[in-house]
Coordinates of C-alpha atoms and ligand atoms in Angstrom, one line a residue:
M1 CA -114.7 14.5 -21.8
P2 CA -115.9 17.1 -24.3
D3 CA -115.7 20.7 -23.3
A4 CA -119.5 21.1 -23.0
D5 CA -119.5 18.5 -20.2
L6 CA -116.6 20.3 -18.5
Y7 CA -118.6 23.5 -18.7
E8 CA -121.5 21.8 -16.9
L9 CA -119.0 20.8 -14.3
T10 CA -118.1 24.4 -13.8
E11 CA -121.8 25.4 -13.5
Q12 CA -122.4 22.6 -11.0
Y13 CA -119.6 23.8 -8.7
R14 CA -119.6 27.6 -9.3
A15 CA -122.6 28.1 -7.0
E16 CA -120.5 26.7 -4.2
F17 CA -118.3 29.9 -4.4
P18 CA -120.3 32.9 -3.1
I19 CA -117.6 35.3 -4.4
F20 CA -119.1 34.9 -7.9
R21 CA -122.4 36.5 -6.7
S22 CA -120.6 39.8 -6.4
A23 CA -117.4 39.6 -8.5
T24 CA -115.5 38.0 -11.3
Y25 CA -112.7 36.2 -9.6
L26 CA -109.6 35.4 -11.6
N27 CA -106.9 35.3 -9.0
T28 CA -106.6 31.7 -7.8
C29 CA -102.8 31.7 -8.2
S30 CA -102.8 34.2 -5.3
L31 CA -105.7 32.7 -3.2
G32 CA -108.2 30.1 -4.1
A33 CA -111.8 31.2 -3.7
L34 CA -113.7 30.2 -0.5
A35 CA -116.1 27.4 -1.0
E36 CA -119.3 27.0 1.1
R37 CA -118.0 23.7 2.3
S38 CA -114.8 25.3 3.6
R39 CA -116.7 28.0 5.4
K40 CA -118.8 25.2 7.0
A41 CA -115.6 23.4 8.0
L42 CA -114.4 26.6 9.7
D43 CA -117.7 26.8 11.6
Q44 CA -117.3 23.1 12.6
F45 CA -113.8 23.9 13.9
A46 CA -115.1 26.8 15.9
D47 CA -118.0 24.7 17.3
L48 CA -115.6 22.0 18.4
W49 CA -113.3 24.6 20.0
S50 CA -116.3 26.2 21.8
R51 CA -117.7 22.8 23.0
W52 CA -114.6 20.8 23.8
G53 CA -111.8 23.3 24.4
A54 CA -108.4 21.5 24.5
S55 CA -110.1 18.1 24.4
A56 CA -110.9 18.8 20.8
W57 CA -107.3 18.0 20.0
Y58 CA -107.6 14.4 21.0
E59 CA -111.2 13.9 19.9
H60 CA -111.0 15.7 16.6
W61 CA -108.2 17.9 15.6
L62 CA -105.3 15.4 15.5
A63 CA -107.4 13.1 13.4
A64 CA -108.1 16.1 11.0
T65 CA -104.4 16.6 10.5
D66 CA -104.1 12.9 9.6
D67 CA -106.9 13.4 7.0
V68 CA -105.0 16.3 5.4
R69 CA -101.7 14.3 5.2
A70 CA -103.7 11.4 3.7
A71 CA -105.5 13.6 1.2
F72 CA -102.1 15.2 0.2
A73 CA -100.6 11.8 -0.2
R74 CA -103.4 10.7 -2.5
L75 CA -103.1 13.9 -4.5
I76 CA -99.4 13.4 -5.3
G77 CA -99.3 9.6 -5.4
A78 CA -97.3 9.2 -2.2
D79 CA -97.6 7.4 1.1
A80 CA -99.0 9.4 4.0
A81 CA -95.7 8.5 5.9
E82 CA -93.9 10.6 3.3
T83 CA -95.9 13.7 4.1
A84 CA -95.8 16.4 6.7
L85 CA -97.5 19.7 7.6
A86 CA -95.8 23.0 7.9
P87 CA -96.9 26.6 8.5
S88 CA -95.6 27.9 5.1
I89 CA -93.2 26.9 2.3
S90 CA -90.6 29.0 4.0
A91 CA -90.9 27.0 7.2
A92 CA -91.0 23.7 5.4
L93 CA -87.8 24.6 3.5
S94 CA -86.1 25.6 6.8
T95 CA -86.5 22.3 8.4
V96 CA -86.0 20.0 5.4
V97 CA -82.9 21.8 4.1
S98 CA -81.4 21.9 7.6
G99 CA -81.1 18.2 7.2
I100 CA -79.0 18.4 4.0
E101 CA -75.2 18.2 4.3
F102 CA -73.6 20.8 2.1
S103 CA -69.9 20.5 3.0
E104 CA -68.8 18.3 0.1
R105 CA -71.4 19.6 -2.3
P106 CA -72.1 23.2 -1.5
R107 CA -73.9 24.3 -4.6
V108 CA -77.7 24.8 -5.0
I109 CA -79.1 25.6 -8.5
T110 CA -82.3 27.7 -8.7
T111 CA -83.7 30.3 -11.1
E112 CA -84.7 33.9 -11.2
L113 CA -88.2 32.8 -12.1
D114 CA -88.7 30.9 -8.8
F115 CA -90.6 32.4 -5.9
P116 CA -88.1 34.5 -4.0
T117 CA -88.6 32.8 -0.7
V118 CA -86.9 29.7 -2.1
V119 CA -83.9 31.7 -3.4
Y120 CA -83.7 33.8 -0.2
H121 CA -83.5 30.7 1.9
F122 CA -80.3 29.6 0.1
L123 CA -78.8 33.1 -0.2
A124 CA -79.2 33.3 3.6
R125 CA -76.9 30.3 4.0
R126 CA -74.0 31.9 2.2
E127 CA -72.1 32.3 5.5
L128 CA -72.6 28.6 6.1
G129 CA -70.8 27.9 2.8
V130 CA -73.8 27.3 0.5
E131 CA -73.2 28.6 -3.0
T132 CA -76.5 29.6 -4.7
V133 CA -76.6 29.7 -8.5
V134 CA -79.5 31.7 -9.8
L135 CA -80.1 30.8 -13.4
E136 CA -81.3 33.6 -15.6
S137 CA -84.2 33.3 -18.0
A138 CA -83.7 34.9 -21.4
D139 CA -87.4 35.1 -22.2
R140 CA -88.7 35.6 -18.7
V141 CA -91.0 32.5 -19.3
S142 CA -88.8 29.5 -18.5
V143 CA -85.3 28.2 -18.2
P144 CA -84.2 25.5 -20.7
L145 CA -83.1 22.1 -19.4
E146 CA -79.8 22.7 -21.1
A147 CA -79.1 25.6 -18.8
F148 CA -79.7 23.4 -15.8
A149 CA -77.5 20.7 -17.4
A150 CA -74.7 23.2 -17.8
A151 CA -74.9 24.3 -14.1
I152 CA -75.4 21.0 -12.2
D153 CA -72.0 19.6 -11.4
E154 CA -70.3 17.2 -9.0
R155 CA -70.4 20.0 -6.3
T156 CA -74.1 20.4 -6.6
A157 CA -76.2 19.1 -3.7
L158 CA -79.6 20.3 -4.8
V159 CA -81.7 21.7 -7.7
A160 CA -84.5 23.7 -6.2
T161 CA -87.1 25.1 -8.6
S162 CA -90.8 25.3 -9.4
H163 CA -93.1 22.9 -11.2
V164 CA -95.1 25.9 -12.5
Y165 CA -93.4 29.3 -12.5
Y166 CA -95.5 31.9 -10.7
T167 CA -93.9 34.5 -13.0
S168 CA -95.1 33.0 -16.3
G169 CA -97.4 30.0 -15.7
A170 CA -94.9 27.8 -17.6
I171 CA -94.9 24.1 -16.6
Q172 CA -91.3 22.8 -16.2
D173 CA -90.1 19.4 -17.2
I174 CA -89.6 18.3 -13.7
A175 CA -89.1 14.6 -14.6
G176 CA -86.3 15.6 -17.0
L177 CA -84.8 17.9 -14.4
A178 CA -84.9 15.2 -11.6
R179 CA -83.2 12.8 -14.0
L180 CA -80.5 15.3 -14.7
A181 CA -79.9 16.0 -11.1
H182 CA -79.8 12.4 -10.1
E183 CA -77.3 11.5 -13.0
R184 CA -74.9 14.0 -11.4
G185 CA -75.6 12.9 -7.8
A186 CA -77.7 15.9 -6.8
W187 CA -81.3 15.9 -5.4
C188 CA -84.3 17.7 -6.8
L189 CA -86.5 19.9 -4.6
V190 CA -89.7 21.1 -6.3
D191 CA -91.9 24.1 -5.2
A192 CA -95.2 22.8 -6.4
Y193 CA -97.3 25.6 -4.9
Q194 CA -98.6 26.7 -8.3
S195 CA -99.2 23.2 -9.7
T196 CA -100.9 21.0 -7.1
G197 CA -104.7 21.4 -7.5
Q198 CA -104.5 22.6 -11.1
L199 CA -102.3 19.8 -12.7
P200 CA -101.9 16.1 -12.1
V201 CA -98.8 15.8 -9.9
N202 CA -97.3 12.4 -9.1
A203 CA -94.1 12.7 -7.0
R204 CA -92.9 9.2 -7.9
E205 CA -93.4 9.6 -11.6
L206 CA -91.7 13.0 -11.5
G207 CA -88.9 11.3 -9.5
V208 CA -88.5 14.3 -7.2
D209 CA -86.8 13.9 -3.8
I210 CA -88.6 16.7 -2.0
L211 CA -91.9 18.5 -3.0
L212 CA -93.4 21.4 -1.2
T213 CA -96.8 23.0 -1.7
G214 CA -99.6 24.6 0.3
A215 CA -103.3 24.8 0.7
L216 CA -103.7 28.4 -0.2
K217 CA -104.1 28.5 -4.0
W218 CA -105.3 25.8 -6.3
L219 CA -106.2 23.5 -3.4
L220 CA -108.8 26.0 -2.2
G221 CA -107.7 25.6 1.5
G222 CA -106.9 29.1 2.8
A223 CA -103.8 30.5 4.4
G224 CA -101.5 29.0 7.1
L225 CA -100.8 25.4 5.9
A226 CA -98.0 24.1 3.7
L227 CA -97.5 20.5 2.7
T228 CA -94.2 18.6 2.5
Y229 CA -93.3 15.4 0.7
V230 CA -89.9 13.7 1.2
R231 CA -89.2 10.6 -0.8
G232 CA -89.4 7.6 1.7
S233 CA -85.9 6.4 1.3
L234 CA -84.5 9.9 1.9
I235 CA -86.4 10.7 5.1
E236 CA -84.0 9.1 7.6
R237 CA -80.9 10.3 5.7
L238 CA -82.0 13.8 6.5
R239 CA -81.4 14.8 10.1
P240 CA -82.9 18.3 10.5
S241 CA -81.4 20.7 12.9
V242 CA -84.6 22.8 12.8
V243 CA -87.0 20.6 14.7
S244 CA -90.0 20.6 17.0
W245 CA -91.9 18.5 19.5
F246 CA -94.3 17.5 16.7
G247 CA -91.4 15.8 14.9
V248 CA -90.4 13.3 17.7
E249 CA -91.2 9.7 18.2
D250 CA -93.2 9.9 21.4
Q251 CA -94.5 13.4 21.4
F252 CA -96.6 13.2 24.5
A253 CA -93.8 11.7 26.6
F254 CA -92.3 15.3 26.9
D255 CA -88.9 13.8 27.4
P256 CA -86.3 16.7 27.5
H257 CA -83.3 14.4 27.8
R258 CA -83.3 12.8 24.4
L259 CA -84.3 13.8 20.9
T260 CA -85.6 10.8 18.9
L261 CA -86.9 12.0 15.6
R262 CA -89.8 10.2 14.0
R263 CA -88.9 7.8 11.3
D264 CA -91.5 9.2 8.9
A265 CA -91.7 12.6 7.2
R266 CA -93.4 14.1 10.2
R267 CA -89.9 14.6 11.7
F268 CA -90.1 17.7 9.5
E269 CA -93.2 19.1 11.3
L270 CA -92.7 22.4 13.0
G271 CA -95.0 22.9 16.0
T272 CA -98.7 23.3 16.5
P273 CA -100.5 23.5 13.2
A274 CA -103.1 26.2 12.2
V275 CA -106.1 24.0 12.9
P276 CA -108.7 26.4 11.3
T277 CA -106.7 26.0 8.1
V278 CA -106.5 22.2 8.6
Y279 CA -110.3 22.3 8.5
T280 CA -110.6 24.6 5.4
A281 CA -107.8 22.7 3.7
R282 CA -109.4 19.4 4.3
A283 CA -112.6 20.6 2.7
G284 CA -110.8 22.3 -0.2
M285 CA -108.8 19.2 -1.0
E286 CA -111.9 17.0 -0.8
L287 CA -113.5 19.3 -3.3
V288 CA -110.5 19.0 -5.7
E289 CA -110.6 15.3 -5.3
E290 CA -114.3 15.1 -5.9
V291 CA -114.1 17.2 -9.1
G292 CA -111.1 15.1 -10.2
I293 CA -107.6 16.5 -11.1
G294 CA -107.8 15.3 -14.7
K295 CA -111.0 17.1 -15.3
I296 CA -109.6 20.2 -13.6
R297 CA -106.6 20.2 -15.8
R298 CA -108.7 19.9 -18.9
R299 CA -111.1 22.7 -17.8
V300 CA -108.3 25.0 -16.7
S301 CA -106.4 24.4 -19.9
A302 CA -109.4 25.2 -22.0
L303 CA -109.9 28.4 -20.1
T304 CA -106.3 29.3 -20.3
E305 CA -106.3 28.9 -24.1
D306 CA -109.5 30.9 -24.3
L307 CA -107.9 33.7 -22.3
V308 CA -104.7 33.7 -24.5
E309 CA -106.7 33.7 -27.7
R310 CA -109.0 36.6 -26.5
A311 CA -105.9 38.5 -25.5
W312 CA -104.2 38.0 -28.8
A313 CA -107.4 38.9 -30.7
R314 CA -107.4 42.3 -29.0
G315 CA -103.7 42.9 -29.7
L316 CA -102.6 42.3 -26.1
R317 CA -99.2 40.6 -25.5
V318 CA -99.1 37.4 -23.5
R319 CA -95.9 36.4 -21.7
G320 CA -96.2 32.7 -21.5
A321 CA -95.0 29.3 -22.6
A322 CA -95.2 28.3 -26.3
T323 CA -97.6 25.4 -26.3
P324 CA -100.9 24.6 -24.6
Q325 CA -99.1 21.6 -23.0
T326 CA -96.6 23.8 -21.3
R327 CA -99.1 26.6 -20.3
S328 CA -101.0 26.5 -17.1
G329 CA -103.8 28.6 -15.5
I330 CA -101.6 31.6 -14.9
V331 CA -101.8 34.1 -17.8
M332 CA -99.5 37.1 -17.8
I333 CA -100.7 39.9 -19.9
E334 CA -98.0 42.5 -20.5
H335 CA -98.9 46.0 -19.5
P336 CA -96.9 49.2 -19.0
E337 CA -98.9 50.1 -15.8
P338 CA -100.1 46.8 -14.3
A339 CA -101.1 48.2 -10.9
A340 CA -103.4 50.8 -12.5
A341 CA -104.8 48.1 -14.8
V342 CA -105.7 45.9 -11.9
H343 CA -107.3 48.8 -10.2
R344 CA -109.5 49.4 -13.3
L345 CA -110.3 45.7 -13.4
M346 CA -111.4 46.0 -9.7
E347 CA -113.6 48.9 -10.5
A348 CA -115.3 46.7 -13.2
G349 CA -115.8 43.9 -10.6
V350 CA -112.9 41.7 -11.8
I351 CA -110.5 40.6 -9.1
A352 CA -107.0 40.0 -10.6
D353 CA -103.4 40.7 -9.7
F354 CA -100.2 41.9 -11.1
R355 CA -96.5 41.3 -11.1
P356 CA -93.8 43.5 -12.5
G357 CA -94.7 44.4 -16.1
A358 CA -97.8 42.2 -16.4
V359 CA -101.4 41.7 -15.2
R360 CA -101.9 38.2 -13.9
L361 CA -105.1 36.3 -14.6
S362 CA -105.6 32.8 -13.2
P363 CA -108.8 30.8 -14.0
H364 CA -109.7 27.7 -12.0
F365 CA -112.4 25.1 -12.8
Y366 CA -115.1 27.5 -11.4
N367 CA -114.4 30.1 -14.0
T368 CA -116.2 30.6 -17.3
T369 CA -115.3 32.1 -20.7
D370 CA -117.6 35.0 -19.8
D371 CA -115.3 35.8 -16.9
N372 CA -112.4 35.8 -19.3
E373 CA -114.2 38.1 -21.7
R374 CA -115.0 40.5 -18.9
A375 CA -111.3 40.8 -17.9
I376 CA -110.0 41.0 -21.4
G377 CA -112.6 43.6 -22.4
V378 CA -111.4 45.9 -19.6
L379 CA -107.7 45.4 -20.4
A380 CA -108.3 46.0 -24.1
G381 CA -110.7 48.9 -23.5
Ligands
PLP401 C1 -94.5 29.3 -6.2 C2 -94.6 29.9 -4.8 N1 -93.9 29.4 -3.8 C3 -94.0 29.9 -2.5 C4 -94.9 30.9 -2.2 C5 -95.1 31.4 -0.8 O1 -94.4 30.6 0.1 P1 -94.8 30.8 1.7 O2 -95.7 29.7 2.0 O3 -93.5 30.7 2.3 O4 -95.4 32.2 1.9 C6 -95.7 31.4 -3.3 C7 -96.8 32.4 -3.1 O5 -97.3 32.8 -2.2 C8 -95.6 30.9 -4.6 O6 -96.3 31.3 -5.6

């Protein structure tokens, strides 16, 4: 599809996001913008609560959780039985990793570019014998496959890293990494929070064992809901010690005498889900599906390259991957005082974000090159 058509696509959907009436929004990697249809979904949730009270669970809300699992499964090319809901990536990690046996293989390989909650989770298990190796990044953009290859050994249980680094927007070769891990008898856990919704992600093609993501960012679903994928053949090999009544075979039997975990990935569900987010997430994921993930990737890639070129043209330094194929919609513009720069952007009506040493701009399919120009104009001014 030529870029002009993709631009029309943006125009068609942009009106659904009221934030653009008052601001230039370039911060999807922190929080996706609220679509009208997600706000309506929230109203629908409140109406059901108001009208039905607890009966809404049986008449509507449990079915809505099924819809979200099914939408997630379609998004990543999995079966719904391989998916589960969680309150956050941190909670999803807690339950899934509690089912992994580390006694013979105590090592976990991760990187300093990964989101800290992943690294913290394993560091906190030091007393339980888990050895966490945090690979360093020489360029603060990515970690080469060779560095993983050198670190993964016969004592390694797990490689746990991101599909897209929140720190640089670089897209990792997860298929290559999963292959490496498997050749050495380890599993591959991927934090896909910054990739699902902006890149095509197929869990089977990537060959990952566990994939975690959430509704908050590129899936436009709001805060309070993470999504777990566990490869079908792995599910029953993992017996989590962190469990809940949502993860058992006959949940509504309330049997306190035996624990029979579900045979599907829902054994990893942790308690009552945040139903308002189930509603907003369902609407956000429907929108992503309607637009089409292939088109979204092409549009976001075009906007990313446009941002990078505008930054370069003004002499700004971009910290990012080397090629358009390995760049994603997170553009880090180096800045000596990023907090002050984000404040200036805010005063000019541009909502962005910063991380140490850089301003972070993240366009989604609803952005335009005019948005990019507004942000770069302020940063270069
Ligand atoms: C890559 C990545 N992983 C995880 C998180 C957060 O995880 P949690 O759901 O535990 O807050 C974020 C950002 O909020 C992130 O960017």
